[in-house]
Tab-separated table of C-alpha atoms and ligand atoms in Angstrom:
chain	number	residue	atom	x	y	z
A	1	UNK	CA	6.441	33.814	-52.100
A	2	UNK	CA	6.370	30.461	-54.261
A	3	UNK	CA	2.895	29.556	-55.620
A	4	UNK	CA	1.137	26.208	-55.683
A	5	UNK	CA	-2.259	25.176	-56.872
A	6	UNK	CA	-2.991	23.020	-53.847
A	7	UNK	CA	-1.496	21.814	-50.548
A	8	UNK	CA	-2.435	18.973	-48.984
A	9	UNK	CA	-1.474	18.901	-45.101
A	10	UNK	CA	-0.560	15.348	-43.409
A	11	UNK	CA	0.996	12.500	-45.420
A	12	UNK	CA	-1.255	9.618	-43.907
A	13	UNK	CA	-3.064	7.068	-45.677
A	14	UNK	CA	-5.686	10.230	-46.263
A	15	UNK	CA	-3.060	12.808	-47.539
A	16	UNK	CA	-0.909	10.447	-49.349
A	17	UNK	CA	-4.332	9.375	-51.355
A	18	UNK	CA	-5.276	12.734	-51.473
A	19	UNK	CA	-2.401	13.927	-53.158
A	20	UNK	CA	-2.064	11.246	-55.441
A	21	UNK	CA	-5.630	11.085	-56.743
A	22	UNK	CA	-5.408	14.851	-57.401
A	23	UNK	CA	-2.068	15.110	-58.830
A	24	UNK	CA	-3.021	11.839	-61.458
A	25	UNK	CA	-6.543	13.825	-62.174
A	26	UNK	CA	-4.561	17.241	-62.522
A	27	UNK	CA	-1.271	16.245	-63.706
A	28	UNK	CA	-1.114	19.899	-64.838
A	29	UNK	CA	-1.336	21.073	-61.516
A	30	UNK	CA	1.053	21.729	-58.741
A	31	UNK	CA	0.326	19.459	-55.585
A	32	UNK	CA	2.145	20.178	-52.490
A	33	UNK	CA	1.962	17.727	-49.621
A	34	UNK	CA	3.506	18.661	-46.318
A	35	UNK	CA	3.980	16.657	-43.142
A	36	UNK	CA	5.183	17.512	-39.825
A	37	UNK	CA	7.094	13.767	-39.377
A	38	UNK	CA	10.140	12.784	-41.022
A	39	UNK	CA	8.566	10.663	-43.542
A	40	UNK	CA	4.667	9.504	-44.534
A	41	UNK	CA	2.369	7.289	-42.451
A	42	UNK	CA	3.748	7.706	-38.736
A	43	UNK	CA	0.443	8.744	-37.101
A	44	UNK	CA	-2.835	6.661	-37.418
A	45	UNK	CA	-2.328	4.834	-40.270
A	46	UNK	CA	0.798	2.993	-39.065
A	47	UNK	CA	-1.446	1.602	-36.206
A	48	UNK	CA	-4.426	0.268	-37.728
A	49	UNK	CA	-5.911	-3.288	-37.548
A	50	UNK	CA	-5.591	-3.331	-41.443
A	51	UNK	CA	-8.824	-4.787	-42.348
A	52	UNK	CA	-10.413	-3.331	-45.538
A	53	UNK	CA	-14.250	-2.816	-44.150
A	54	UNK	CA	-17.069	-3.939	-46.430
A	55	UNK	CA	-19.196	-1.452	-44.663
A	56	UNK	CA	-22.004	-2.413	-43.143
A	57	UNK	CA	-21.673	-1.318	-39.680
A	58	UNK	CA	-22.386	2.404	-40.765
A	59	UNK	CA	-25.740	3.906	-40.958
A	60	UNK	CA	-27.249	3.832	-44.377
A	61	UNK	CA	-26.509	7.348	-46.612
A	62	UNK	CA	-23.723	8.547	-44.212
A	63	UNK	CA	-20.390	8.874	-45.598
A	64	UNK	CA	-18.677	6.275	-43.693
A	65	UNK	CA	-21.243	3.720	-45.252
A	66	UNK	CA	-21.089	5.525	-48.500
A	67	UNK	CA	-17.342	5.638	-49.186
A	68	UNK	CA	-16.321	2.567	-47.699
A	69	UNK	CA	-18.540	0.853	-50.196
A	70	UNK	CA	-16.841	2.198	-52.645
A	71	UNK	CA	-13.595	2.572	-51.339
A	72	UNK	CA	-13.197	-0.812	-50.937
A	73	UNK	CA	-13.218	-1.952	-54.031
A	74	UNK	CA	-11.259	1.156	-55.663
A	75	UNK	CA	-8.399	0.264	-52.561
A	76	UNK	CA	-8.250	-3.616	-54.221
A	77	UNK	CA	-7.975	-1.548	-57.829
A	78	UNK	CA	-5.317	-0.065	-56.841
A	79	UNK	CA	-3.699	-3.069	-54.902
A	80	UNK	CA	-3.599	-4.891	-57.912
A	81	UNK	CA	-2.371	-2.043	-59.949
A	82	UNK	CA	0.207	-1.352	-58.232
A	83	UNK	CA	1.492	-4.530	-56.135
A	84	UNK	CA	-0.052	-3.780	-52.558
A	85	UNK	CA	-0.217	-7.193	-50.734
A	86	UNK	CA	-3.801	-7.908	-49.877
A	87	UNK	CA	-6.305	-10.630	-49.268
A	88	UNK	CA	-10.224	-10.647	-49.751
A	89	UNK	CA	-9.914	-12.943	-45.977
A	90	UNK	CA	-13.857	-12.813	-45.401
A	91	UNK	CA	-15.013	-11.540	-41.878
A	92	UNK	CA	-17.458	-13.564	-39.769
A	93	UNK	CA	-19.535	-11.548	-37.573
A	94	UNK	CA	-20.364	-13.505	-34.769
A	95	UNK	CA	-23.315	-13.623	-32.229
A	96	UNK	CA	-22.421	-14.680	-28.382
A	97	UNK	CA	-26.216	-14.095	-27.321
A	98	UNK	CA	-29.658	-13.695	-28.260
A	99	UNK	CA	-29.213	-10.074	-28.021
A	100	UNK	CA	-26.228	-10.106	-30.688
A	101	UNK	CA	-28.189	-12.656	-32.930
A	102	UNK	CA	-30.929	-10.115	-33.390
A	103	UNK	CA	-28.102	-7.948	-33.845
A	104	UNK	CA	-26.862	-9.969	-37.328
A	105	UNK	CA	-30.199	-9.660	-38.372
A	106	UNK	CA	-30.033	-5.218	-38.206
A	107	UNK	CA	-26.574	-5.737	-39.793
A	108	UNK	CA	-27.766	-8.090	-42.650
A	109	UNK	CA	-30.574	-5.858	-43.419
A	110	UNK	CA	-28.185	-2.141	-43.071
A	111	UNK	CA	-25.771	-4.159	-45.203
A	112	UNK	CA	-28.418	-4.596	-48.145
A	113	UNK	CA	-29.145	-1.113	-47.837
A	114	UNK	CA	-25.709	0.229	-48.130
A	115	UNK	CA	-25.621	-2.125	-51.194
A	116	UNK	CA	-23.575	-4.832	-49.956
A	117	UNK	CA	-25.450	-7.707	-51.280
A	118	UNK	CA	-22.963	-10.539	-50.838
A	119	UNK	CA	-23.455	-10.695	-47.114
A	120	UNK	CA	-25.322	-14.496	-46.424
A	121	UNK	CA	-25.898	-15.477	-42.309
A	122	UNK	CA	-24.630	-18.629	-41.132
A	123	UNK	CA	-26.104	-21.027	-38.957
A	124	UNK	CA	-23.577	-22.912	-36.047
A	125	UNK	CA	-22.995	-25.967	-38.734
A	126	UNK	CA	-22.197	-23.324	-41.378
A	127	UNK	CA	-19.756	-21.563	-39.438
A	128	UNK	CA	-17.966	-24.793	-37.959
A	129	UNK	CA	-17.466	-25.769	-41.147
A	130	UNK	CA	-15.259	-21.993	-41.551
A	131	UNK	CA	-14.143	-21.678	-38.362
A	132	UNK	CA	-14.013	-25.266	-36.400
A	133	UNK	CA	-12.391	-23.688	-33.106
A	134	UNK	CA	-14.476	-20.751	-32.389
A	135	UNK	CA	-17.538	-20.523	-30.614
A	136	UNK	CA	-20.535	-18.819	-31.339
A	137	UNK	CA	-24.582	-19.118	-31.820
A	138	UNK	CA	-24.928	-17.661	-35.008
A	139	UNK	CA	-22.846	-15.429	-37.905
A	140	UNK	CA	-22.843	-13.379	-40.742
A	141	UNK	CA	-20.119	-13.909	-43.269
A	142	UNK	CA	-18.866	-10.952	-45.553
A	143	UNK	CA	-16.643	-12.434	-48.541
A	144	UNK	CA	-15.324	-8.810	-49.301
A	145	UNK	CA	-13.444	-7.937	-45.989
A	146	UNK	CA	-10.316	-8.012	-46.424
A	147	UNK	CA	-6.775	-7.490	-45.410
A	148	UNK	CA	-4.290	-5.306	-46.808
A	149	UNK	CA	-0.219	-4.846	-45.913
A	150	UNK	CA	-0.725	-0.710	-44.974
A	151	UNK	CA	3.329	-0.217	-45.173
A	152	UNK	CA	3.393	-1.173	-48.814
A	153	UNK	CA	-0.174	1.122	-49.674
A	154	UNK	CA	1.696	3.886	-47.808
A	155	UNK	CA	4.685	3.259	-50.010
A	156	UNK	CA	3.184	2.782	-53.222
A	157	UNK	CA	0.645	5.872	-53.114
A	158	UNK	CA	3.172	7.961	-52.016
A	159	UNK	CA	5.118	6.769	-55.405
A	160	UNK	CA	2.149	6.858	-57.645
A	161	UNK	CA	1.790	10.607	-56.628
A	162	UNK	CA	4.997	11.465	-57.279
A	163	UNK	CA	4.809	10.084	-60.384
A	164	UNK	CA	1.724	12.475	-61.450
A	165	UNK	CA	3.846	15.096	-59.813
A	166	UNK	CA	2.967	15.101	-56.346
A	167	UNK	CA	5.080	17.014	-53.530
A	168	UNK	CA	5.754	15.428	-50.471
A	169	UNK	CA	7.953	17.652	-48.090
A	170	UNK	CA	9.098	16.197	-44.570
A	171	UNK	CA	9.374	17.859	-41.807
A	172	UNK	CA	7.022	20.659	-41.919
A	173	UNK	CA	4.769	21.375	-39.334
A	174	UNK	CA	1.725	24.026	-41.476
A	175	UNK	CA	1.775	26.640	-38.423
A	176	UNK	CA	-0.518	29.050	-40.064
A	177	UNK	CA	-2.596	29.795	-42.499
A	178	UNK	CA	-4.241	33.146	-43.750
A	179	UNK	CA	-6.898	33.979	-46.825
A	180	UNK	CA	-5.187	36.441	-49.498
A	181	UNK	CA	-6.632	36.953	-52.738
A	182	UNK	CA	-7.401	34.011	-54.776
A	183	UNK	CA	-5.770	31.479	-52.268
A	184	UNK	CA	-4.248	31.095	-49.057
A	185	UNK	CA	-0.323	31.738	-47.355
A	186	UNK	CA	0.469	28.621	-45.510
A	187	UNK	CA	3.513	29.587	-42.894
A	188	UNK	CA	5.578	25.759	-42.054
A	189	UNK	CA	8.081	25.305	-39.771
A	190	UNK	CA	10.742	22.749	-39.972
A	191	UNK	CA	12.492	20.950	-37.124
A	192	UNK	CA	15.002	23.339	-36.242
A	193	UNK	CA	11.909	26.180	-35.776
A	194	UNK	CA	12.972	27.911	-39.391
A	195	UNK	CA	9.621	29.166	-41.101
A	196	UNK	CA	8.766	29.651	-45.060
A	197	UNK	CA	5.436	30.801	-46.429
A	198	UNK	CA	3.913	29.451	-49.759
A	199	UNK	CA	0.793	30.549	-51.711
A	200	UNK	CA	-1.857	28.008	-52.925
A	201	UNK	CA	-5.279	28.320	-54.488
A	202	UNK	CA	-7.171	25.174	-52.506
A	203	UNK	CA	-6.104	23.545	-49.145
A	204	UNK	CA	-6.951	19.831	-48.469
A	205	UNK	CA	-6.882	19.252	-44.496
A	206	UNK	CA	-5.445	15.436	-44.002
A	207	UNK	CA	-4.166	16.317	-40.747
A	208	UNK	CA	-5.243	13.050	-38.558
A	209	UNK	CA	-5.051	13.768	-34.690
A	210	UNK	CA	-4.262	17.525	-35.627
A	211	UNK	CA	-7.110	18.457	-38.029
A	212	UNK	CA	-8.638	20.029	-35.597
A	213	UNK	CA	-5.972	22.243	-35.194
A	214	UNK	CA	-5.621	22.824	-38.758
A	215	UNK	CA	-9.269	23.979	-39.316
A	216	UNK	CA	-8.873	26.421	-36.162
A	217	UNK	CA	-5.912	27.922	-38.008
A	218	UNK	CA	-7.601	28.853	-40.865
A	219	UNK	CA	-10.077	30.877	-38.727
A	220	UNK	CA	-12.601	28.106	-38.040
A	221	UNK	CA	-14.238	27.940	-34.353
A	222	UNK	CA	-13.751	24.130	-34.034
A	223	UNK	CA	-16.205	23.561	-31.147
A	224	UNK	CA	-18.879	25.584	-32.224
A	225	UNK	CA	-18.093	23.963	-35.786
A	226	UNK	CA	-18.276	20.386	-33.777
A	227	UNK	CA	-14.383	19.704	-35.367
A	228	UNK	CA	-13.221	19.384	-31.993
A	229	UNK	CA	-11.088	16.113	-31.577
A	230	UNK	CA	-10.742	13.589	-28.904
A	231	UNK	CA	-8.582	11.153	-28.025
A	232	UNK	CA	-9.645	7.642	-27.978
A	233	UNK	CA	-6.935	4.949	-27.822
A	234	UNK	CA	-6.933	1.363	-28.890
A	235	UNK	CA	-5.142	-1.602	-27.899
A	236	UNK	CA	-3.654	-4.777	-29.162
A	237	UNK	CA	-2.005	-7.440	-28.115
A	238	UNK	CA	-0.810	-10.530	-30.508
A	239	UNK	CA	-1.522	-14.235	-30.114
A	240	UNK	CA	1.323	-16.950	-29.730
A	241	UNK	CA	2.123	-17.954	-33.181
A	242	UNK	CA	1.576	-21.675	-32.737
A	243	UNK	CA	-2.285	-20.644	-32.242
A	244	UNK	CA	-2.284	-18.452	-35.122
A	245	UNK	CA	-3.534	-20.937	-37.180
A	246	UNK	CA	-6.397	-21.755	-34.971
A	247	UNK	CA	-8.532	-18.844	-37.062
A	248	UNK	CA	-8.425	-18.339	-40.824
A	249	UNK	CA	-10.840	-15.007	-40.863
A	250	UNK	CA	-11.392	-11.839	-38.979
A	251	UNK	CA	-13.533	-12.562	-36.626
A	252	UNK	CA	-15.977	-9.316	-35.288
A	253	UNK	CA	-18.510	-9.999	-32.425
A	254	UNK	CA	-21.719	-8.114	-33.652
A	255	UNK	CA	-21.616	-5.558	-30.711
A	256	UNK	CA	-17.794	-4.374	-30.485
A	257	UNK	CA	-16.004	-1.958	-28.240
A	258	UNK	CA	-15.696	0.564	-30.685
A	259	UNK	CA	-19.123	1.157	-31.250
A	260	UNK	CA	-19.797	0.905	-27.104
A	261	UNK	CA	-20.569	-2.870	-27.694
A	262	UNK	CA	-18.798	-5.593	-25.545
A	263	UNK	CA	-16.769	-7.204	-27.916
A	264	UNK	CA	-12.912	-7.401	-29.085
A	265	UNK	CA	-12.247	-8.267	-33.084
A	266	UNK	CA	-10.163	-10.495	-33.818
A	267	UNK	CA	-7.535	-9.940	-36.846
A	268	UNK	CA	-5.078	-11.395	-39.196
A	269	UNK	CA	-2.829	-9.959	-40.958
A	270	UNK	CA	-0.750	-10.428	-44.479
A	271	UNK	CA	1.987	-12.327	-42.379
A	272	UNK	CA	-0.260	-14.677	-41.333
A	273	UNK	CA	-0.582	-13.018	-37.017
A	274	UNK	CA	-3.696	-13.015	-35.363
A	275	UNK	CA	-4.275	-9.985	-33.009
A	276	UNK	CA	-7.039	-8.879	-30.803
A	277	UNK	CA	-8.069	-5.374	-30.988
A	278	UNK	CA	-8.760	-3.015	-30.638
A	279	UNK	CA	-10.492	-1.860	-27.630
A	280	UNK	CA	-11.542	1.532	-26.503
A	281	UNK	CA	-10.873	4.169	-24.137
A	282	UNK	CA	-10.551	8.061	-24.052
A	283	UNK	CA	-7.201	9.452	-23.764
A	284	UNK	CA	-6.310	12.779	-22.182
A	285	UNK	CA	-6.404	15.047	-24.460
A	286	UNK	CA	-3.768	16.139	-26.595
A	287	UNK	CA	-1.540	13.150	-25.322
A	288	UNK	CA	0.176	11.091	-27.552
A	289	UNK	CA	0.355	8.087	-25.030
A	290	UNK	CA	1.132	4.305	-26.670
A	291	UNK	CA	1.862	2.051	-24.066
A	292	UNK	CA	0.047	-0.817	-23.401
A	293	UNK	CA	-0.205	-2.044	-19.164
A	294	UNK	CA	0.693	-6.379	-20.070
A	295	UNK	CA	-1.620	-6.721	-17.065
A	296	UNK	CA	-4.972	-5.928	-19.768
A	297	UNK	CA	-4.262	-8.932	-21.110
A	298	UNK	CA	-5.998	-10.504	-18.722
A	299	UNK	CA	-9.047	-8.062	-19.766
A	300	UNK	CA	-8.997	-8.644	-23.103
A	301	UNK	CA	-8.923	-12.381	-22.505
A	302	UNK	CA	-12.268	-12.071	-20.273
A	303	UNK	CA	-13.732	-10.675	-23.322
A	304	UNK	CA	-12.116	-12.966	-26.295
A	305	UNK	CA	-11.909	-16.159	-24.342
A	306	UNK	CA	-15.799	-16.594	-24.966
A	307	UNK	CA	-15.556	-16.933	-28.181
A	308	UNK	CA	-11.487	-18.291	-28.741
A	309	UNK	CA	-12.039	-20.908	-26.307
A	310	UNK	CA	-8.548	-22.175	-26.788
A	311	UNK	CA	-6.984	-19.252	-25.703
A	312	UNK	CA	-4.444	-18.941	-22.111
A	313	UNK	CA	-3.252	-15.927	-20.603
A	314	UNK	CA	0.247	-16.904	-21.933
A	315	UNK	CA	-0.672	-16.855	-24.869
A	316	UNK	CA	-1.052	-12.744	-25.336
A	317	UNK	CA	1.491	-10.264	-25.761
A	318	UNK	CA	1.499	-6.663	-25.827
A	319	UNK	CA	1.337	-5.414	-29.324
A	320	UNK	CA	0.362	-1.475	-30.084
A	321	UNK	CA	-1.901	0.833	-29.122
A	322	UNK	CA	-3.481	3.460	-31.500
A	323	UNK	CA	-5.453	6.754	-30.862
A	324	UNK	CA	-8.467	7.436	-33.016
A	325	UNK	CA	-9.285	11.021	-33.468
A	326	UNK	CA	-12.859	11.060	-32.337
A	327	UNK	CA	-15.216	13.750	-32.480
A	328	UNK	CA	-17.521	14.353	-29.784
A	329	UNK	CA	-21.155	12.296	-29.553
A	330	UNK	CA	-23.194	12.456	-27.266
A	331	UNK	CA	-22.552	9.267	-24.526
A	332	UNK	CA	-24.039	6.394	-25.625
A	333	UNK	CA	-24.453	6.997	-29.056
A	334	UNK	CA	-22.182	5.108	-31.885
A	335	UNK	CA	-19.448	7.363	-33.860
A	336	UNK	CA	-20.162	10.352	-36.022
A	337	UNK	CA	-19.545	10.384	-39.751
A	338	UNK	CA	-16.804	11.342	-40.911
A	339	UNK	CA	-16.605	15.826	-41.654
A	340	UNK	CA	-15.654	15.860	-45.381
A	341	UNK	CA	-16.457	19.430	-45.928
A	342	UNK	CA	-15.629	22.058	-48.748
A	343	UNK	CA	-15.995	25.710	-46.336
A	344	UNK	CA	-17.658	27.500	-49.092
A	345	UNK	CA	-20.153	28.315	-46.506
A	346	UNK	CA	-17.520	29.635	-43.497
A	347	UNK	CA	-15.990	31.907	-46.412
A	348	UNK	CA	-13.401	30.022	-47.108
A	349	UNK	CA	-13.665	28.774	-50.964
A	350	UNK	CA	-11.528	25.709	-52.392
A	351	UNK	CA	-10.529	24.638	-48.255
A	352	UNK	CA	-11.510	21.379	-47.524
A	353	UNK	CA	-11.803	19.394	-44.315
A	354	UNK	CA	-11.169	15.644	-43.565
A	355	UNK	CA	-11.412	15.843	-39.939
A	356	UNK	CA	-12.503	12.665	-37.703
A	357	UNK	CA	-11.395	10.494	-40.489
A	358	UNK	CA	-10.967	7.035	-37.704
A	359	UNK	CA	-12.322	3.727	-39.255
A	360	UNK	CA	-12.806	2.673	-41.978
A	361	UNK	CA	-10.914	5.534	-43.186
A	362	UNK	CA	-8.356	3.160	-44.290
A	363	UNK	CA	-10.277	0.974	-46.329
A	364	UNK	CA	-12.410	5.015	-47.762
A	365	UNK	CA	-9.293	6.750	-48.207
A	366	UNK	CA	-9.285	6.644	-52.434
A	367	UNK	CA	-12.840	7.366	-52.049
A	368	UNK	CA	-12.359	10.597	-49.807
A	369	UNK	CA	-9.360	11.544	-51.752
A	370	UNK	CA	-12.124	11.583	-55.100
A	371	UNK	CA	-14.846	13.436	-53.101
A	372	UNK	CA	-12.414	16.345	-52.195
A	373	UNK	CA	-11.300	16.358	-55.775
A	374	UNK	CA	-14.950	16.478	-56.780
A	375	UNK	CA	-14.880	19.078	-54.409
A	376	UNK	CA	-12.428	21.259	-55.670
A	377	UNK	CA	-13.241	20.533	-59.554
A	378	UNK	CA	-14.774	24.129	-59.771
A	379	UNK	CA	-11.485	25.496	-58.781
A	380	UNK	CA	-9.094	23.445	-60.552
A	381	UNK	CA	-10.841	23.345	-63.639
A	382	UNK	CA	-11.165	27.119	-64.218
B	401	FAD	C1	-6.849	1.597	-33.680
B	401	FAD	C2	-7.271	1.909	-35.077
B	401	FAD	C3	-7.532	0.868	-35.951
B	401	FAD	C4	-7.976	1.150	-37.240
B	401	FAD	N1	-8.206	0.113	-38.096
B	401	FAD	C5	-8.692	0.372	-39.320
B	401	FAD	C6	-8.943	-0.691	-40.224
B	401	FAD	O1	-8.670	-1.850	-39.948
B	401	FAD	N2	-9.504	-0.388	-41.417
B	401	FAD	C7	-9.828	0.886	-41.771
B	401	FAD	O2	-10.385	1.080	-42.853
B	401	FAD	N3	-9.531	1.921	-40.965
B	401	FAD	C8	-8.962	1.692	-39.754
B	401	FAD	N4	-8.669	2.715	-38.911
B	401	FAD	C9	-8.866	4.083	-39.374
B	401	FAD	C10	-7.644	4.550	-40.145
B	401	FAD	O3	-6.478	4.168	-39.489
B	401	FAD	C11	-7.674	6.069	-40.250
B	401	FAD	O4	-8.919	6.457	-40.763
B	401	FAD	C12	-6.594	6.574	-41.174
B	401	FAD	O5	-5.343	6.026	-40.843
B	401	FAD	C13	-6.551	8.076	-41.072
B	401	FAD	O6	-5.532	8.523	-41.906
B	401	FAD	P1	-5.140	10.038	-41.903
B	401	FAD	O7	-4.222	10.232	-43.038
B	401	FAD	O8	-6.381	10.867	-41.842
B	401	FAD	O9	-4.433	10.269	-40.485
B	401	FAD	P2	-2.918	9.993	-40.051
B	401	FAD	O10	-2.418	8.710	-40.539
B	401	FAD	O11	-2.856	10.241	-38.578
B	401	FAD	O12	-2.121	11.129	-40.818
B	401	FAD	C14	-2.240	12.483	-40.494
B	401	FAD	C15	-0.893	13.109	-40.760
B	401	FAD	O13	-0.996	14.507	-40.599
B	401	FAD	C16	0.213	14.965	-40.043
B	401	FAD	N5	-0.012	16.286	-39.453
B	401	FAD	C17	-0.812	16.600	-38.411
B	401	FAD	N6	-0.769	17.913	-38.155
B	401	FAD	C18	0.077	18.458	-39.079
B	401	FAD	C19	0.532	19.785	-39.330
B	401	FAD	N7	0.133	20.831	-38.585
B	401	FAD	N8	1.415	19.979	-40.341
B	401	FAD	C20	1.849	18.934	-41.103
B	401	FAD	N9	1.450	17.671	-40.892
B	401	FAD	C21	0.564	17.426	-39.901
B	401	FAD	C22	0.579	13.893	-39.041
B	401	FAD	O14	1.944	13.916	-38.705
B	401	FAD	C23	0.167	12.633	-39.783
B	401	FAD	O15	1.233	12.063	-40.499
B	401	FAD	C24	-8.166	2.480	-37.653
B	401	FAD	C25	-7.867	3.526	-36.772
B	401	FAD	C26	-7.403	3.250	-35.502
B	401	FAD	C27	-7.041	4.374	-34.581
């Protein structure tokens, strides 16, 4: 059986930077990456609203806030290294109520304390002066959102690792995996049902949707664990482009749909579209179901239209959906962290878990591809 030092399992936006950060910290090392798709960045992070997240809509300590803090600014590092389109846009987040303005004030304040000082509030002059055509009572504006062009960071960290010596196989579903001594056997299977085995010392578990699945293959009792993943799907649709222009920022209402709040963000991207979404709904489970009814337009529109006046039914189109890989809260209450977990403690030394990685995990990925090689230092250094 061949012999790696680690495999890292899913080539999204997690896995690719997983890889990559590990194989340019251990260039030594033998870094395996292996993906059930034909090629990288099918799943969740081709269907993403692209926005790198300044972070304060996360609770104050918890990784989410932690790593998006400081994954934003290693993600424009590396865009500038390496020639990733991007744009520091700004993001106004907007108040459509009384309740929402007290809102910006809890956001201001959670910002400061997740260390995001450059986040000032704007009175209605202020943000006319940014944004003449929306409507609002109040907003907070965030210089360091951004937007970034996702193909090209796919592209370019799945380059960078292979030029530290990074693996990527297609076309390799990881079908089991088993503890032997010093390491794991990971059994893939490729399309036409063939299986191989290889040996590794330290697993990273960047499987998206399927991490879930992952974890329960190396022994792990995902519900009792709380991996368990659910389904929640997004939609988009796109604005006519001669109304494009009618917004220059992203626009987020305080309370949005994504953390059970009423509103729909509004996004542009490197080529200049503006998009609404997404919303969100749970998905049956274990469905991988993207279409998009053109008949929620008129939904989304009873949501956006307070705050784009200028928009018309016509003007929407069916863009794409998404499903975020949710784990399970209980109802009413706002997303859990992310799991970033090394399962020294289930008996299962140098395996780590990235498992509900949804937003921002874009905008954290560098930063969660360092913590698991923090992680696994112990290991890979002995
Ligand atoms: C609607 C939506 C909008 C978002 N917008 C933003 C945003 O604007 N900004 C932001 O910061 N974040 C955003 N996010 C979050 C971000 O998209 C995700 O956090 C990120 O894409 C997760 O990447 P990943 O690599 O973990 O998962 P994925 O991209 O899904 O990759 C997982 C990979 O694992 C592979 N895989 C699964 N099982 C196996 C197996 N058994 N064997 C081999 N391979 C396997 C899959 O094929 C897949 O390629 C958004 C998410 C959603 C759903």
């Amino acid at each position: 059986m061949d012999q790696v030092d680690v495999i890292v399992i899913g080539a999204g936006v997690v896995g690719l930077a997983a890889a990559c950060r590990l194989a340019q910290r251990w260039p030594e090392k033998s870094i395996l990456l292996l993906e059930k798709n034909r090629t990288f960045g099918l799943e969740m992070s081709a269907r993403t609203s692209e926005v790198i997240h300044s972070g304060l809509y996360y609770p104050p300590g918890s990784f989410k806030a932690r790593l998006c803090v400081s994954g934003k600014e290693k993600l424009y590092d590396f865009c500038t290294s390496w020639q990733v389109p991007y744009q520091r846009l700004g993001k106004l987040v907007i108040a459509r109520n009384d309740e929402e303005a007290a809102k910006l004030d809890q956001l201001q304040e959670q910002a400061l304390a997740n260390g995001i000082a450059d986040v000032t509030k704007l009175e209605p002059v202020a943000v006319a002066r940014l944004e003449p055509n929306i409507s609002c009572q109040a907003a907070l504006f965030s210089p360091s959102s951004g937007i970034v062009d996702t193909r090209t960071l796919l592209a370019r960290l799945e380059q960078v690792g292979r030029k530290y010596g990074a693996m990527p196989v297609y076309q390799q579903t990881v079908t089991g995996i088993a503890r032997m001594t010093g390491g794991y056997c990971v059994t893939y299977t490729d399309a036409s049902g063939r299986s191989d085995e290889v040996g590794c010392r330290c697993i990273v578990n960047a499987a998206g949707l399927g991490a879930d699945a992952v974890a329960a293959m190396a022994g792990i009792a995902v519900d009792q664990a709380g991996y368990r993943i659910y389904r929640c799907k997004g939609e988009y649709f796109s604005v006519a482009n001669e109304k494009a222009g009618l917004v220059s920022h992203l626009i987020f209402p305080a309370s949005i749909r994504e953390l059970k709040g009423s509103g729909i963000p509004v996004i542009k991207d490197m080529g200049g579209r503006l998009r609404l979404g997404p919303d969100a709904h749970y998905a049956a489970n274990g469905l991988t179901d993207y279409r998009i009814s053109p008949a929620n337009a008129r939904q989304f529109l009873a949501v956006v239209g307070s705050y784009l006046p200028f928009l018309e039914e016509d003007d929407l189109s069916a863009d794409i959906a998404a499903l975020r890989c949710r784990l399970l809260v209980a109802c009413g209450s706002p997303p859990r962290d992310f799991v970033i977990c090394h399962e020294t403690e289930r008996d299962l030394p140098g395996f780590v878990n990235l498992i509900g990685i949804e937003s921002p995990g874009l905008t954290c990925c560098l930063s969660i591809a360092d913590l698991a090689g923090d992680m696994l230092t112990p290991l890979l250094d002995g």
